[in-house]
C-alpha cells in the first residue's frame, strides 16, 4: 500500500513540476509584455462576474491594452480552466461556457468580434490559479507540446524515484532477507504500472481540451451570451389598446378601449441607449364625462347649453366621438438596468423612452344607439411629446417580446372634435405588446 501511495505522489510531482514550469514561463512572458490577463471564477460557475476578486481591475488593464489592438491583425488567445465540478464532462462544459461568456462581455463593451479570439478549453484546474480564464496576446501553450515535455521528463525522474524506492526496500532487508529480490522486482513493476496509469489520464484530459477548440463558439444560449446586445439593428411589430382623454374620454360610459397596430425599427447605439422610429394606425371611442353631460350638440356642430328649437340637436349623453389616429414616433430608449447594474442578465430589459410624435387624427361624432354619423370633422395633423416605460424579455438570440405603456400630450386643437371645451387634458395613453427581431453583427 505504501509503495502505491509513494508512486502516485512521485508521478503527481512530475506532472505538476512540468506544468508549473511551462505555466511560469508563459506567465513571465505575459507579465513582461503586459499581455496576459487572468479572470477568476467561483467553483463550477459559468457566468462571468465582473466584481469577483480582481476581475474589475483586470478589465481596466485589458481595456488600456486594447487601445493598441488592431482588428484583423492581432489575436486574443483565450484559455479556460475548470476542475471543481463532479466530472470531466461537466468541467469541459463549464470551461467552454466561461470562455463564451467572457468573450461576449468583451464583444459587448469593448467592440471586439468573435473572429478576434482563439479559444482552448481545459477540463481541469490551472496548476497555480485554479478555476480561471486567461486572455493573452501571445499564443497559448500547445497542449501536444506539453504532453511531449511531460513524456520526456518521465524517464529520468522514473529512474531517480525507482532508486529511492529500492533503497527503502534495502532498509527492510534485515527483517525479511528472503523476499529482497522478489520484492525489489515487484516494486519496480508496480512503479512502472502506476506511472503508466497516472500519466495516461492527464494526457487524455488534455486531448479532450483540444477538441473543444473546434466547437462553435457562437452557439451560446441567451443565458450565457449578451444576446440582447449582440445585434445592433432590430425591427418589429406592435399591437396595442389606445385610450384618449380630451373633452370626451375613453373612460366614460359611452367610451371604449381602442385598437392600434404598427411597425417599428431601431438601432442600438450602446448598451445604454438606442433610437427607434415607429408608425401605427388605430382608432378610439370617446364618450362624454359627467361634467359635460348637460351640453347639447347642434346639427351645425356647435355646442349649445340646451336643446335648440327648430334644429336637430343631441345631448352629450347620447353621442360619442369615434377618432381614427395615425402616430409617427421617434424615440430614445434608455436602458435602466444598465444604470443600476451593468452586468445584469441581458435577456431582461427595462427602458424609459422619451419621444416626439406626429399625430394625425380625424373625429366623427355619432349617435350612441344607431351609430348614425352626426358631424364629421376635417382631419388634423398635430405634434405631440411624451414618454413610455417598458419591459422586454429575449426569448432567443434574435426574438424578443415586450410590454410598453406611455402617454402622448397632443399640442393644439382637441383631437376628439368637441369644441369649445373646459378641459385642459388632450392626451393619448398607449398600451402595446411588441415582437422584436434583432439582426446585424456587432462591428
Coordinates of C-alpha atoms in Angstrom, one line a residue:
X1 CA 0.0 0.0 0.0
X2 CA 2.8 2.4 0.9
X3 CA 4.5 1.7 -2.4
X4 CA 1.4 2.6 -4.4
X5 CA 1.0 5.8 -2.4
X6 CA 4.6 6.8 -3.0
X7 CA 4.3 6.0 -6.7
X8 CA 1.3 8.2 -7.1
X9 CA 2.9 11.1 -5.2
X10 CA 6.0 10.8 -7.4
X11 CA 4.1 10.9 -10.7
X12 CA 1.9 13.7 -9.5
X13 CA 5.0 15.7 -8.6
X14 CA 6.5 15.1 -12.0
X15 CA 3.4 16.3 -13.8
X16 CA 2.9 19.3 -11.6
X17 CA 6.5 20.3 -12.0
X18 CA 6.3 20.2 -15.7
X19 CA 3.1 22.1 -15.9
X20 CA 4.2 24.7 -13.4
X21 CA 7.4 25.2 -15.3
X22 CA 5.7 25.9 -18.5
X23 CA 3.0 28.0 -16.9
X24 CA 5.6 30.0 -15.1
X25 CA 7.5 30.5 -18.3
X26 CA 4.3 31.6 -20.1
X27 CA 3.2 33.8 -17.2
X28 CA 6.6 35.5 -17.1
X29 CA 6.4 36.2 -20.8
X30 CA 2.9 37.7 -20.4
X31 CA 4.0 39.8 -17.4
X32 CA 7.0 41.1 -19.2
X33 CA 4.8 42.4 -22.1
X34 CA 1.7 43.2 -20.0
X35 CA -0.2 40.9 -22.4
X36 CA -1.7 38.2 -20.1
X37 CA -4.9 38.8 -18.2
X38 CA -6.4 36.4 -15.6
X39 CA -10.1 36.3 -14.7
X40 CA -11.3 34.4 -11.7
X41 CA -14.4 32.3 -11.3
X42 CA -16.2 30.7 -8.3
X43 CA -16.0 26.9 -8.4
X44 CA -18.2 25.4 -11.2
X45 CA -19.9 28.7 -12.0
X46 CA -20.2 29.6 -15.7
X47 CA -21.4 33.2 -15.5
X48 CA -18.7 36.0 -15.6
X49 CA -18.8 38.2 -12.5
X50 CA -17.0 41.5 -13.0
X51 CA -16.9 42.2 -9.3
X52 CA -15.5 38.8 -8.3
X53 CA -12.0 39.0 -6.8
X54 CA -9.7 41.2 -9.0
X55 CA -11.8 40.9 -12.2
X56 CA -12.7 44.6 -12.2
X57 CA -9.1 45.7 -12.1
X58 CA -8.1 43.2 -14.7
X59 CA -10.8 44.5 -17.0
X60 CA -9.4 48.0 -16.6
X61 CA -5.9 46.8 -17.5
X62 CA -7.2 44.9 -20.5
X63 CA -9.2 48.0 -21.7
X64 CA -6.0 50.0 -21.7
X65 CA -4.1 47.3 -23.5
X66 CA -6.8 47.0 -26.2
X67 CA -6.1 50.6 -27.3
X68 CA -3.3 49.2 -29.4
X69 CA -5.3 46.2 -30.6
X70 CA -5.5 46.0 -34.4
X71 CA -8.6 44.3 -35.7
X72 CA -7.9 41.8 -38.4
X73 CA -4.2 41.6 -37.5
X74 CA -4.0 40.9 -33.7
X75 CA -5.5 37.9 -32.0
X76 CA -6.5 37.3 -28.4
X77 CA -5.9 33.8 -27.1
X78 CA -8.4 32.5 -24.6
X79 CA -7.7 29.5 -22.3
X80 CA -10.5 28.4 -19.9
X81 CA -9.9 26.1 -16.9
X82 CA -12.4 24.3 -14.8
X83 CA -11.7 21.5 -12.4
X84 CA -14.1 21.8 -9.5
X85 CA -17.2 20.1 -11.0
X86 CA -18.1 16.5 -10.4
X87 CA -16.7 15.0 -13.6
X88 CA -14.7 15.9 -16.7
X89 CA -17.7 16.3 -18.9
X90 CA -19.2 18.9 -16.6
X91 CA -15.8 20.6 -16.3
X92 CA -15.4 20.7 -20.1
X93 CA -18.8 22.4 -20.5
X94 CA -18.1 24.9 -17.7
X95 CA -14.8 25.9 -19.2
X96 CA -16.4 26.2 -22.6
X97 CA -19.3 28.5 -21.4
X98 CA -16.9 30.6 -19.3
X99 CA -14.9 31.5 -22.4
X100 CA -18.1 32.2 -24.4
X101 CA -19.5 34.3 -21.6
X102 CA -16.3 36.4 -21.2
X103 CA -15.9 36.8 -24.9
X104 CA -19.5 38.0 -25.1
X105 CA -18.8 40.6 -22.4
X106 CA -15.7 41.9 -24.3
X107 CA -17.6 42.0 -27.6
X108 CA -20.4 43.9 -26.0
X109 CA -18.4 46.5 -24.1
X110 CA -15.1 46.8 -25.9
X111 CA -16.2 46.4 -29.5
X112 CA -14.3 43.2 -30.3
X113 CA -15.5 40.5 -32.6
X114 CA -15.7 36.7 -32.4
X115 CA -13.0 36.4 -35.1
X116 CA -10.6 38.3 -32.8
X117 CA -10.4 35.3 -30.5
X118 CA -8.9 31.8 -30.5
X119 CA -10.0 29.5 -27.7
X120 CA -8.9 26.4 -25.9
X121 CA -10.9 24.8 -23.0
X122 CA -9.3 22.6 -20.4
X123 CA -11.3 20.3 -18.1
X124 CA -9.1 20.7 -15.0
X125 CA -7.8 23.5 -12.8
X126 CA -4.9 25.7 -13.7
X127 CA -1.9 24.3 -11.8
X128 CA -1.3 27.6 -9.9
X129 CA -4.5 29.6 -10.0
X130 CA -7.4 27.1 -10.1
X131 CA -10.6 28.0 -11.9
X132 CA -9.7 30.8 -14.3
X133 CA -9.9 32.1 -17.8
X134 CA -6.7 33.5 -19.3
X135 CA -6.6 36.0 -22.1
X136 CA -3.3 36.6 -23.7
X137 CA -1.8 38.4 -26.7
X138 CA 0.7 35.6 -27.2
X139 CA -0.2 32.2 -28.4
X140 CA -1.4 29.6 -25.9
X141 CA 1.0 26.7 -24.9
X142 CA 0.4 23.9 -27.5
X143 CA -1.1 21.1 -25.5
X144 CA 0.6 18.4 -27.6
X145 CA 3.9 20.0 -26.9
X146 CA 3.1 20.0 -23.2
X147 CA 2.4 16.2 -23.4
X148 CA 5.7 15.6 -25.1
X149 CA 7.6 17.7 -22.5
X150 CA 5.9 15.7 -19.7
X151 CA 6.7 12.4 -21.5
X152 CA 10.4 13.3 -22.0
X153 CA 10.8 14.3 -18.3
X154 CA 9.4 10.9 -17.1
X155 CA 12.4 8.5 -17.8
X156 CA 15.0 10.5 -15.8
X157 CA 12.6 11.1 -13.0
X158 CA 11.5 7.4 -13.1
X159 CA 15.0 6.2 -12.6
X160 CA 15.6 8.5 -9.7
X161 CA 12.4 7.7 -7.9
X162 CA 12.9 3.9 -8.6
X163 CA 16.3 4.0 -6.9
X164 CA 14.8 5.8 -3.9
X165 CA 12.2 3.1 -3.5
X166 CA 14.9 0.4 -3.9
X167 CA 16.8 2.0 -1.0
X168 CA 13.7 1.8 1.1
X169 CA 13.4 -1.9 0.4
X170 CA 17.1 -2.5 1.3
X171 CA 16.5 -0.9 4.7
X172 CA 13.8 -3.6 5.3
X173 CA 16.2 -6.4 4.3
X174 CA 17.1 -7.3 7.8
X175 CA 13.6 -8.2 8.6
X176 CA 12.8 -10.3 5.5
X177 CA 16.0 -11.1 3.6
X178 CA 14.5 -13.9 1.6
X179 CA 12.0 -11.5 -0.1
X180 CA 14.5 -8.9 -1.2
X181 CA 14.9 -9.9 -4.8
X182 CA 11.3 -10.7 -5.5
X183 CA 10.2 -7.7 -3.6
X184 CA 12.5 -5.4 -5.5
X185 CA 11.3 -6.7 -8.8
X186 CA 7.7 -6.3 -7.7
X187 CA 8.3 -2.8 -6.5
X188 CA 9.8 -1.9 -9.9
X189 CA 6.9 -3.4 -11.8
X190 CA 4.4 -1.6 -9.6
X191 CA 6.2 1.7 -10.2
X192 CA 6.0 1.2 -14.0
X193 CA 2.3 0.2 -13.8
X194 CA 1.4 3.1 -11.6
X195 CA 3.4 5.6 -13.7
X196 CA 1.7 4.4 -16.9
X197 CA -1.8 4.7 -15.3
X198 CA -1.3 8.1 -13.8
X199 CA 0.4 9.7 -16.9
X200 CA -2.2 8.4 -19.3
X201 CA -5.1 10.1 -17.5
X202 CA -3.9 13.7 -17.7
X203 CA -2.8 13.3 -21.3
X204 CA -6.3 12.1 -22.3
X205 CA -7.8 15.0 -20.4
X206 CA -5.6 17.4 -22.4
X207 CA -6.6 15.8 -25.7
X208 CA -10.2 16.4 -24.7
X209 CA -9.4 20.0 -24.1
X210 CA -8.0 20.5 -27.6
X211 CA -11.2 19.1 -29.1
X212 CA -13.2 22.0 -27.6
X213 CA -11.2 24.4 -29.8
X214 CA -13.3 23.1 -32.8
X215 CA -16.6 23.7 -31.1
X216 CA -18.5 26.6 -32.5
X217 CA -18.1 29.5 -30.0
X218 CA -21.1 31.3 -31.4
X219 CA -23.7 28.7 -30.5
X220 CA -24.4 30.1 -27.0
X221 CA -27.8 30.4 -25.4
X222 CA -29.2 33.8 -24.3
X223 CA -28.3 32.8 -20.7
X224 CA -24.5 32.8 -21.4
X225 CA -24.2 35.5 -24.1
X226 CA -25.3 39.0 -24.1
X227 CA -28.0 38.1 -26.6
X228 CA -30.0 41.3 -26.3
X229 CA -27.0 43.4 -27.1
X230 CA -25.2 41.1 -29.6
X231 CA -27.1 42.7 -32.5
X232 CA -27.3 46.4 -33.2
X233 CA -30.3 46.6 -35.6
X234 CA -33.8 45.5 -34.8
X235 CA -37.3 45.6 -36.3
X236 CA -40.7 44.6 -35.0
X237 CA -44.5 44.8 -34.9
X238 CA -46.7 46.2 -32.2
X239 CA -50.3 45.8 -31.2
X240 CA -52.0 48.0 -28.6
X241 CA -55.0 49.5 -26.9
X242 CA -55.0 53.3 -27.1
X243 CA -57.1 55.3 -24.7
X244 CA -57.9 59.0 -25.2
X245 CA -58.6 61.8 -22.7
X246 CA -59.8 65.1 -24.2
X247 CA -63.2 66.8 -23.9
X248 CA -64.7 63.4 -24.3
X249 CA -62.8 60.4 -22.8
X250 CA -62.4 56.7 -23.2
X251 CA -63.2 56.3 -19.5
X252 CA -66.8 57.5 -19.9
X253 CA -69.7 55.0 -20.1
X254 CA -70.0 55.6 -23.8
X255 CA -66.3 55.2 -24.3
X256 CA -64.4 52.0 -25.3
X257 CA -60.9 50.8 -25.5
X258 CA -59.4 51.4 -28.9
X259 CA -57.1 49.2 -31.1
X260 CA -53.9 50.0 -33.0
X261 CA -51.2 48.2 -34.9
X262 CA -47.9 49.3 -36.3
X263 CA -44.3 48.6 -37.2
X264 CA -41.1 49.9 -35.7
X265 CA -37.3 49.7 -36.3
X266 CA -34.3 50.8 -34.3
X267 CA -30.6 50.9 -33.8
X268 CA -28.6 50.2 -30.6
X269 CA -26.1 52.9 -30.1
X270 CA -24.6 51.4 -26.9
X271 CA -25.7 49.0 -24.1
X272 CA -27.3 52.0 -22.5
X273 CA -29.0 53.8 -25.4
X274 CA -30.9 53.0 -28.6
X275 CA -33.1 55.0 -31.0
X276 CA -36.1 53.8 -32.9
X277 CA -38.9 55.0 -35.2
X278 CA -42.4 53.7 -35.4
X279 CA -45.6 54.1 -37.3
X280 CA -49.0 52.9 -36.1
X281 CA -52.7 53.2 -37.1
X282 CA -55.7 52.8 -34.8
X283 CA -59.0 54.1 -33.6
X284 CA -60.6 55.1 -30.3
X285 CA -64.1 55.7 -29.0
X286 CA -64.6 58.5 -26.5
X287 CA -67.8 59.5 -24.6
X288 CA -68.9 62.4 -22.5
X289 CA -67.9 62.7 -18.9
X290 CA -70.3 63.6 -16.2
X291 CA -69.2 67.2 -16.0
X292 CA -70.2 67.8 -19.7
X293 CA -73.3 65.7 -19.9
X294 CA -75.7 68.6 -19.8
X295 CA -74.4 70.2 -23.0
X296 CA -76.0 69.7 -26.5
X297 CA -74.6 69.3 -29.9
X298 CA -76.4 71.0 -32.7
X299 CA -76.6 69.7 -36.3
X300 CA -74.2 72.5 -37.2
X301 CA -71.5 71.0 -35.0
X302 CA -71.7 73.8 -32.4
X303 CA -72.1 73.2 -28.7
X304 CA -75.2 74.6 -27.0
X305 CA -76.2 74.9 -23.4
X306 CA -79.7 73.5 -24.1
X307 CA -81.8 72.0 -26.9
X308 CA -82.1 74.3 -29.9
X309 CA -85.7 74.8 -31.2
X310 CA -86.1 74.3 -34.9
X311 CA -82.7 72.4 -35.3
X312 CA -81.7 68.9 -34.7
X313 CA -79.6 68.7 -31.5
X314 CA -78.3 65.9 -29.4
X315 CA -77.5 65.6 -25.7
X316 CA -73.8 64.8 -24.9
X317 CA -75.1 61.8 -23.0
X318 CA -76.4 60.3 -26.3
X319 CA -73.3 60.8 -28.5
X320 CA -69.8 59.6 -28.8
X321 CA -66.6 60.6 -30.7
X322 CA -65.0 57.9 -33.0
X323 CA -61.4 59.0 -33.6
X324 CA -59.0 57.5 -36.1
X325 CA -55.4 58.0 -35.2
X326 CA -52.1 57.9 -37.0
X327 CA -48.9 58.1 -34.9
X328 CA -45.4 58.7 -36.2
X329 CA -42.9 58.3 -33.4
X330 CA -39.2 59.0 -32.8
X331 CA -38.0 57.5 -29.5
X332 CA -34.8 57.4 -27.5
X333 CA -34.7 54.3 -25.3
X334 CA -32.6 54.4 -22.1
X335 CA -31.8 51.0 -20.5
X336 CA -32.4 51.4 -16.8
X337 CA -30.8 48.1 -15.8
X338 CA -27.5 49.2 -17.3
X339 CA -27.5 52.1 -15.0
X340 CA -28.4 50.1 -11.9
X341 CA -26.3 47.0 -12.7
X342 CA -24.2 46.9 -15.8
X343 CA -23.6 43.1 -15.7
X344 CA -27.3 42.3 -15.4
X345 CA -28.6 39.3 -17.3
X346 CA -29.1 40.8 -20.8
X347 CA -32.2 38.7 -21.5
X348 CA -34.2 41.2 -19.5
X349 CA -34.7 44.8 -20.3
X350 CA -36.3 47.8 -18.6
X351 CA -36.4 51.0 -20.6
X352 CA -37.8 54.6 -20.3
X353 CA -38.4 56.2 -23.6
X354 CA -38.9 59.9 -24.2
X355 CA -40.3 60.6 -27.6
X356 CA -41.7 63.2 -30.1
X357 CA -44.7 62.5 -32.2
X358 CA -46.6 63.5 -35.3
X359 CA -50.3 62.8 -34.7
X360 CA -52.9 62.6 -37.5
X361 CA -56.5 62.4 -36.3
X362 CA -60.0 62.6 -37.7
X363 CA -63.0 62.7 -35.4
X364 CA -66.6 61.6 -36.3
X365 CA -69.4 62.4 -33.9
X366 CA -72.0 59.6 -33.8
X367 CA -75.2 58.7 -32.0
X368 CA -74.8 56.0 -29.4
X369 CA -77.6 53.7 -30.3
X370 CA -77.8 53.8 -34.0
X371 CA -74.2 54.9 -34.6
X372 CA -75.5 57.4 -37.1
X373 CA -73.0 60.0 -38.2
X374 CA -73.9 63.4 -36.9
X375 CA -70.8 65.5 -37.6
X376 CA -67.6 64.6 -39.4
X377 CA -64.6 66.8 -38.6
X378 CA -61.8 67.5 -41.0
X379 CA -58.6 65.6 -40.5
X380 CA -55.9 67.3 -38.4
X381 CA -52.1 66.8 -38.1
X382 CA -50.6 67.9 -34.8
X383 CA -47.4 67.4 -32.9
X384 CA -47.0 65.8 -29.5
X385 CA -44.5 64.7 -27.0
X386 CA -44.5 62.0 -24.3
X387 CA -42.7 59.2 -22.6
X388 CA -43.2 55.5 -22.1
X389 CA -41.8 52.8 -19.8
X390 CA -41.5 49.2 -20.9
X391 CA -40.0 45.8 -20.2
X392 CA -38.9 43.1 -22.5
X393 CA -37.6 39.5 -22.5
X394 CA -35.2 38.0 -25.0
X395 CA -36.8 34.6 -25.9
X396 CA -33.9 33.6 -28.2
X397 CA -30.8 35.3 -29.5
X398 CA -32.9 37.2 -32.1
X399 CA -36.5 37.2 -30.9
X400 CA -37.8 39.3 -28.0
X401 CA -41.2 40.2 -26.6
X402 CA -42.1 43.3 -24.7
X403 CA -44.8 45.3 -22.9
X404 CA -44.9 49.1 -23.1
X405 CA -47.1 51.8 -21.7
X406 CA -46.8 55.6 -22.4
X407 CA -48.6 58.9 -22.6
X408 CA -48.6 61.4 -25.5
X409 CA -49.6 65.0 -24.9
X410 CA -51.1 66.3 -28.1
X411 CA -50.5 70.0 -28.8
X412 CA -53.1 72.3 -30.4
X413 CA -56.8 71.6 -31.0
X414 CA -58.9 68.8 -29.5
X415 CA -58.5 65.6 -31.3
X416 CA -62.0 64.4 -30.3
X417 CA -63.7 67.1 -32.4
X418 CA -65.6 68.7 -29.4
X419 CA -65.2 72.5 -29.2
X420 CA -65.2 74.6 -27.2
X421 CA -64.1 72.9 -24.0
X422 CA -63.5 73.5 -20.3
X423 CA -60.8 70.7 -20.0
X424 CA -57.1 71.0 -20.3
X425 CA -56.3 67.4 -21.0
X426 CA -55.6 66.4 -24.6
X427 CA -53.6 63.2 -24.5
X428 CA -53.4 59.6 -25.7
X429 CA -52.5 56.7 -23.5
X430 CA -50.9 53.8 -25.4
X431 CA -50.5 50.3 -24.1
X432 CA -48.8 47.9 -26.5
X433 CA -47.3 44.5 -26.9
X434 CA -44.2 44.3 -29.2
X435 CA -42.4 41.5 -31.0
X436 CA -38.8 42.3 -31.9
X437 CA -36.4 40.6 -34.2
X438 CA -32.7 41.6 -33.8
X439 CA -30.2 41.3 -36.6
X440 CA -26.8 42.8 -37.7
X441 CA -23.5 41.7 -36.2
X442 CA -21.7 43.8 -33.6
X443 CA -19.0 45.5 -35.6

